[in-house]
Amino acid sequence: MHLFCIQTAPDIDVIVPIVHQLSINKHGDVMVICINPRHDIKNDYLLQYLINELKVEVLHLHQVNLLIRAIFGFIFTLSSIFSYDLREKLDARLIRFLINLKWFFSFLKNSQLSSVTIDEAIPPYGWQIASLAKALKIKVIISPTGIS
């Protein structure tokens, strides 16, 4: 399986053609994890294309595990009452916490991944994902963004 970790709309624009090619050429299953818990997957037409047309699994990071989904889904919903700046800080801390939990390492280990692709502009926790994948001897692809 190929795993793509995305953060924002530019990441999506870059990965959709790649995921499309992997899917139609039968190069294995593909999963997309949206690290940003605020990204509206349901209303993103490119992600909906991947889900509906190519049958790609697209989830937020906290949705990968059922227990984590229940706990953090509630926390992310509750935190929506805070100001934008406070939500951003809280989200970043929660994401770092999620990635550092053993369940995420287990998820990577048990998913039979052949590659993990991360955008080079992703925040520091993207590098944590890359380190975990490398520790499991999973090929890590850092996608250049052109942002300097």
Rosetta silent file (secondary structure, phi, psi, omega in degrees, C-alpha in Angstrom):
SEQUENCE: MHLFCIQTAPDIDVIVPIVHQLSINKHGDVMVICINPRHDIKNDYLLQYLINELKVEVLHLHQVNLLIRAIFGFIFTLSSIFSYDLREKLDARLIRFLINLKWFFSFLKNSQLSSVTIDEAIPPYGWQIASLAKALKIKVIISPTGIS
SCORE:     score description
SCORE:     0.000 S_00000001
   1 L     0.000  143.975  176.068    0.000    0.000    0.000 S_00000001
   2 E  -104.037  130.702  179.208    1.111    3.540   -0.731 S_00000001
   3 E  -112.589  129.268  175.617    0.405    6.160    1.942 S_00000001
   4 E  -114.267  126.457  176.770    0.211    9.874    1.166 S_00000001
   5 E  -104.982  120.869 -177.592    0.245   12.355    4.060 S_00000001
   6 E  -120.036  159.431 -179.094   -1.229   15.704    3.116 S_00000001
   7 L  -121.264  -49.642 -173.959   -1.707   18.971    4.963 S_00000001
   8 L  -140.474 -179.013 -176.601   -3.393   21.549    2.718 S_00000001
   9 H   -53.992  -42.920  179.302   -4.834   22.162   -0.747 S_00000001
  10 H   -59.386  -36.120  177.324   -1.465   22.481   -2.571 S_00000001
  11 H   -60.676  -42.530 -177.877   -0.525   19.003   -1.318 S_00000001
  12 H   -63.759  -44.582  179.084   -3.769   17.649   -2.722 S_00000001
  13 H   -57.932  -36.024 -178.144   -3.174   19.249   -6.121 S_00000001
  14 H   -75.577  -41.747 -171.973    0.228   17.545   -6.284 S_00000001
  15 H   -83.898  -25.161 -175.162   -0.780   14.055   -5.164 S_00000001
  16 H   -56.980  -46.791  177.724   -4.058   13.535   -7.033 S_00000001
  17 H   -62.345  -34.407  179.517   -2.419   12.830  -10.434 S_00000001
  18 H   -68.553  -47.594  179.153    0.050   10.454   -8.760 S_00000001
  19 H   -61.591  -39.988  178.278   -2.683    8.614   -6.852 S_00000001
  20 H   -57.721  -49.406 -179.169   -4.734    8.473  -10.056 S_00000001
  21 H   -64.353  -43.341  178.258   -1.888    6.801  -11.943 S_00000001
  22 H   -60.260  -40.956 -177.097   -1.133    4.364   -9.119 S_00000001
  23 H   -70.828  -47.468 -175.513   -4.803    3.410   -8.921 S_00000001
  24 H   -74.339  -25.104  178.662   -5.569    2.956  -12.608 S_00000001
  25 L   -92.682    7.376  175.313   -2.309    1.087  -13.263 S_00000001
  26 L    55.869   47.878  178.517   -2.979   -1.279  -10.324 S_00000001
  27 L   -94.060   30.278  178.963    0.257   -0.495   -8.490 S_00000001
  28 L   103.111  167.041  178.942   -1.244   -1.427   -5.141 S_00000001
  29 L   -69.049  154.755  179.477   -3.714    0.116   -2.756 S_00000001
  30 E  -129.804  139.246  173.874   -3.464    3.784   -1.895 S_00000001
  31 E  -130.191  141.566  176.414   -4.451    5.596    1.295 S_00000001
  32 E  -118.172  126.014  175.476   -4.437    9.328    1.897 S_00000001
  33 E  -111.912  122.946  177.080   -4.189   10.682    5.425 S_00000001
  34 E   -90.311  112.679 -177.612   -5.043   14.323    5.927 S_00000001
  35 L   -70.111  -34.910 -178.768   -2.928   15.576    8.813 S_00000001
  36 L   -75.180  110.589 -177.443   -4.918   18.815    9.115 S_00000001
  37 L   -68.790  -12.462 -178.316   -8.016   17.940   11.201 S_00000001
  38 L   -94.139   -7.879 -179.480   -9.811   21.050    9.905 S_00000001
  39 L   -69.691  130.365 -175.496   -9.584   20.183    6.214 S_00000001
  40 L   -85.721   87.410 -178.255  -13.086   19.517    4.899 S_00000001
  41 H   -60.046  -39.860 -175.990  -12.650   16.184    3.124 S_00000001
  42 H   -63.341  -27.847 -178.306  -16.377   15.915    2.365 S_00000001
  43 H  -110.238   12.980  176.507  -16.374   19.161    0.364 S_00000001
  44 L   -94.725  108.992 -172.561  -12.996   18.830   -1.338 S_00000001
  45 H   -62.797  -31.418  178.385  -13.830   17.850   -4.909 S_00000001
  46 H   -71.069  -42.517  177.766  -10.383   16.342   -5.596 S_00000001
  47 H   -67.735  -35.229  177.110  -10.473   14.155   -2.502 S_00000001
  48 H   -66.752  -33.253  174.641  -14.051   13.181   -3.322 S_00000001
  49 H   -61.596  -46.417  179.365  -12.847   12.149   -6.780 S_00000001
  50 H   -61.261  -42.407 -177.923  -10.272    9.868   -5.150 S_00000001
  51 H   -68.942  -51.844 -170.845  -12.879    8.421   -2.788 S_00000001
  52 H   -82.694  -38.109 -175.927  -15.777    7.997   -5.202 S_00000001
  53 L   -91.892  -38.244 -175.324  -14.106    7.295   -8.540 S_00000001
  54 L  -105.420   -4.841  178.472  -10.891    5.533   -7.551 S_00000001
  55 L    60.407   36.694  177.205  -12.067    3.993   -4.242 S_00000001
  56 L   -85.782  136.873  176.590   -9.093    5.445   -2.367 S_00000001
  57 E   -80.469  123.051  179.351   -9.421    5.587    1.402 S_00000001
  58 E  -124.064  119.261 -176.327   -9.067    9.210    2.544 S_00000001
  59 E  -136.369  157.349  166.082   -9.089    9.869    6.280 S_00000001
  60 E   -76.183  156.724 -179.477   -8.014   12.429    8.822 S_00000001
  61 H   -52.668  -45.115 -175.641   -5.111   11.262   10.977 S_00000001
  62 H   -74.239   -4.476  179.937   -7.332   10.812   14.020 S_00000001
  63 H   -94.534   -2.842 -176.229   -9.769    8.624   12.038 S_00000001
  64 L   -69.895  -32.302 -178.498   -7.312    5.803   11.377 S_00000001
  65 L  -117.387  133.732 -174.905   -7.985    4.135   14.741 S_00000001
  66 H   -62.008  -43.459  179.581  -11.539    3.708   16.115 S_00000001
  67 H   -66.678  -45.260  178.367  -10.707    4.579   19.732 S_00000001
  68 H   -62.243  -39.396  178.634   -8.584    7.552   18.711 S_00000001
  69 H   -57.966  -45.280 -178.074  -11.387    8.618   16.324 S_00000001
  70 H   -65.263  -46.630 -176.638  -13.916    8.680   19.159 S_00000001
  71 H   -70.760  -53.585 -172.872  -11.723   10.586   21.597 S_00000001
  72 H   -78.259  -27.567  173.739  -10.032   13.066   19.272 S_00000001
  73 H   -58.506  -42.534  178.001  -13.051   13.597   17.020 S_00000001
  74 H   -65.185  -44.698 -179.121  -14.818   14.926   20.091 S_00000001
  75 H   -62.753  -45.206 -179.407  -11.814   17.057   21.111 S_00000001
  76 H   -64.861  -36.996  177.267  -11.439   18.583   17.628 S_00000001
  77 H   -66.026  -47.028 -179.935  -15.174   19.332   17.519 S_00000001
  78 H   -61.341  -38.377 -176.537  -15.126   20.870   20.991 S_00000001
  79 H   -70.182  -10.410 -179.892  -12.076   22.992   20.170 S_00000001
  80 H   -65.993  -11.992  177.890  -13.966   24.695   17.331 S_00000001
  81 H   -78.906  -13.953 -178.294  -15.332   27.156   19.908 S_00000001
  82 L   -82.087  165.727  176.919  -11.851   28.636   20.369 S_00000001
  83 L   -63.711  160.794 -178.817  -10.302   31.423   18.325 S_00000001
  84 H   -56.630  -47.329 -178.272   -8.535   30.489   15.090 S_00000001
  85 H   -61.970  -42.915  179.598   -5.057   31.072   16.567 S_00000001
  86 H   -67.246  -39.022  176.763   -5.776   28.984   19.644 S_00000001
  87 H   -61.476  -43.381  179.166   -7.272   26.186   17.509 S_00000001
  88 H   -59.251  -44.947  179.613   -4.152   26.147   15.321 S_00000001
  89 H   -66.284  -43.900  179.260   -1.891   25.798   18.362 S_00000001
  90 H   -63.786  -44.775  178.965   -4.116   23.150   19.940 S_00000001
  91 H   -57.961  -45.694 -178.604   -4.351   21.212   16.668 S_00000001
  92 H   -61.368  -42.613  178.840   -0.561   21.194   16.257 S_00000001
  93 H   -65.856  -42.555 -179.455   -0.054   19.874   19.791 S_00000001
  94 H   -65.821  -38.906  179.187   -2.734   17.214   19.385 S_00000001
  95 H   -65.287  -45.858  177.136   -1.304   16.059   16.048 S_00000001
  96 H   -58.856  -41.916  178.747    2.210   15.770   17.490 S_00000001
  97 H   -61.837  -45.331 -179.939    0.733   13.828   20.406 S_00000001
  98 H   -60.345  -44.657 -178.083   -1.160   11.502   18.048 S_00000001
  99 H   -66.572  -32.780 -178.885    1.914   10.771   15.931 S_00000001
 100 H   -80.002  -10.989  178.138    3.999   10.019   19.017 S_00000001
 101 L   -71.887  151.279 -178.290    1.505    7.469   20.340 S_00000001
 102 H   -64.669  -25.538 -178.189    2.360    3.808   19.815 S_00000001
 103 H   -62.789  -33.962 -178.422   -0.853    3.196   17.852 S_00000001
 104 H   -70.480  -41.230  175.182    0.450    5.255   14.938 S_00000001
 105 H   -60.360  -43.534  177.882    3.706    3.294   14.813 S_00000001
 106 H   -63.173  -39.680  177.573    1.616    0.099   14.945 S_00000001
 107 H   -59.169  -48.832  179.116   -0.607    1.424   12.165 S_00000001
 108 H   -60.934  -43.301 -177.589    2.432    2.016    9.940 S_00000001
 109 H   -65.310  -41.038 -174.088    3.884   -1.361   10.844 S_00000001
 110 H   -88.616   -5.922 -176.259    0.670   -3.331   10.247 S_00000001
 111 L   -85.394   -2.398 -178.968   -0.445   -1.582    7.049 S_00000001
 112 L    51.875   52.978 -178.024    2.070   -3.383    4.827 S_00000001
 113 L   -79.313  139.298  172.822    3.175   -0.100    3.330 S_00000001
 114 L   -98.863  -21.900  177.567    5.533    0.001    0.385 S_00000001
 115 E  -158.886  154.638  173.306    5.916    3.790    0.553 S_00000001
 116 E  -128.430  124.670  179.403    5.019    6.900    2.511 S_00000001
 117 E  -112.004  130.937 -177.950    4.909   10.213    0.646 S_00000001
 118 E  -132.776  138.377  176.141    5.093   13.499    2.529 S_00000001
 119 E   -72.616  135.865 -176.937    5.160   17.045    1.218 S_00000001
 120 L   -64.579  -20.383 -179.230    8.432   18.775    2.138 S_00000001
 121 L   -88.786    0.511 -179.722    6.540   21.844    3.375 S_00000001
 122 L   -63.679  146.449  179.696    4.545   19.840    5.930 S_00000001
 123 L   -56.958  170.841 -173.956    5.092   20.988    9.525 S_00000001
 124 H   -51.188  -29.473 -179.226    7.702   19.252   11.708 S_00000001
 125 H   -67.095  -17.938  173.240    5.415   16.372   12.633 S_00000001
 126 H   -63.491  -35.680  178.683    5.661   15.265    9.006 S_00000001
 127 H   -71.173  -28.308  174.359    9.298   14.551    9.670 S_00000001
 128 H   -64.288  -42.090  177.820    8.246   12.461   12.674 S_00000001
 129 H   -61.519  -44.617  179.151    6.136   10.340   10.312 S_00000001
 130 H   -60.333  -42.270  179.197    9.111   10.004    7.969 S_00000001
 131 H   -63.103  -42.989  178.257   11.347    8.890   10.855 S_00000001
 132 H   -62.328  -43.841 -179.915    8.838    6.257   11.980 S_00000001
 133 H   -63.692  -44.118  179.300    8.513    4.957    8.418 S_00000001
 134 H   -62.342  -37.692  178.077   12.289    4.837    7.947 S_00000001
 135 H   -62.154  -28.183  178.443   12.641    2.925   11.233 S_00000001
 136 L   -92.980    6.815  179.835   10.291    0.326    9.727 S_00000001
 137 L    62.297   34.764  175.072   12.320    0.287    6.492 S_00000001
 138 L   -94.419  134.859  179.355    9.411    1.764    4.509 S_00000001
 139 E   -62.305  129.186  178.998   10.428    3.850    1.504 S_00000001
 140 E  -111.413  126.711  178.234    9.888    7.555    2.267 S_00000001
 141 E  -113.812  122.072  176.899    9.302    9.975   -0.581 S_00000001
 142 E   -99.973  113.953 -176.219    9.572   13.675    0.161 S_00000001
 143 E   -86.168  122.437  178.186    7.593   15.567   -2.443 S_00000001
 144 L   -70.087  145.485 -177.873    9.030   18.989   -3.341 S_00000001
 145 L  -106.504  -21.655 -174.761    6.562   21.863   -3.245 S_00000001
 146 L    86.371   -2.060  177.848    8.433   24.650   -4.924 S_00000001
 147 L   -88.504  131.406  178.447    7.855   26.770   -1.808 S_00000001
 148 L  -121.134    0.000    0.000   11.021   28.281   -0.415 S_00000001
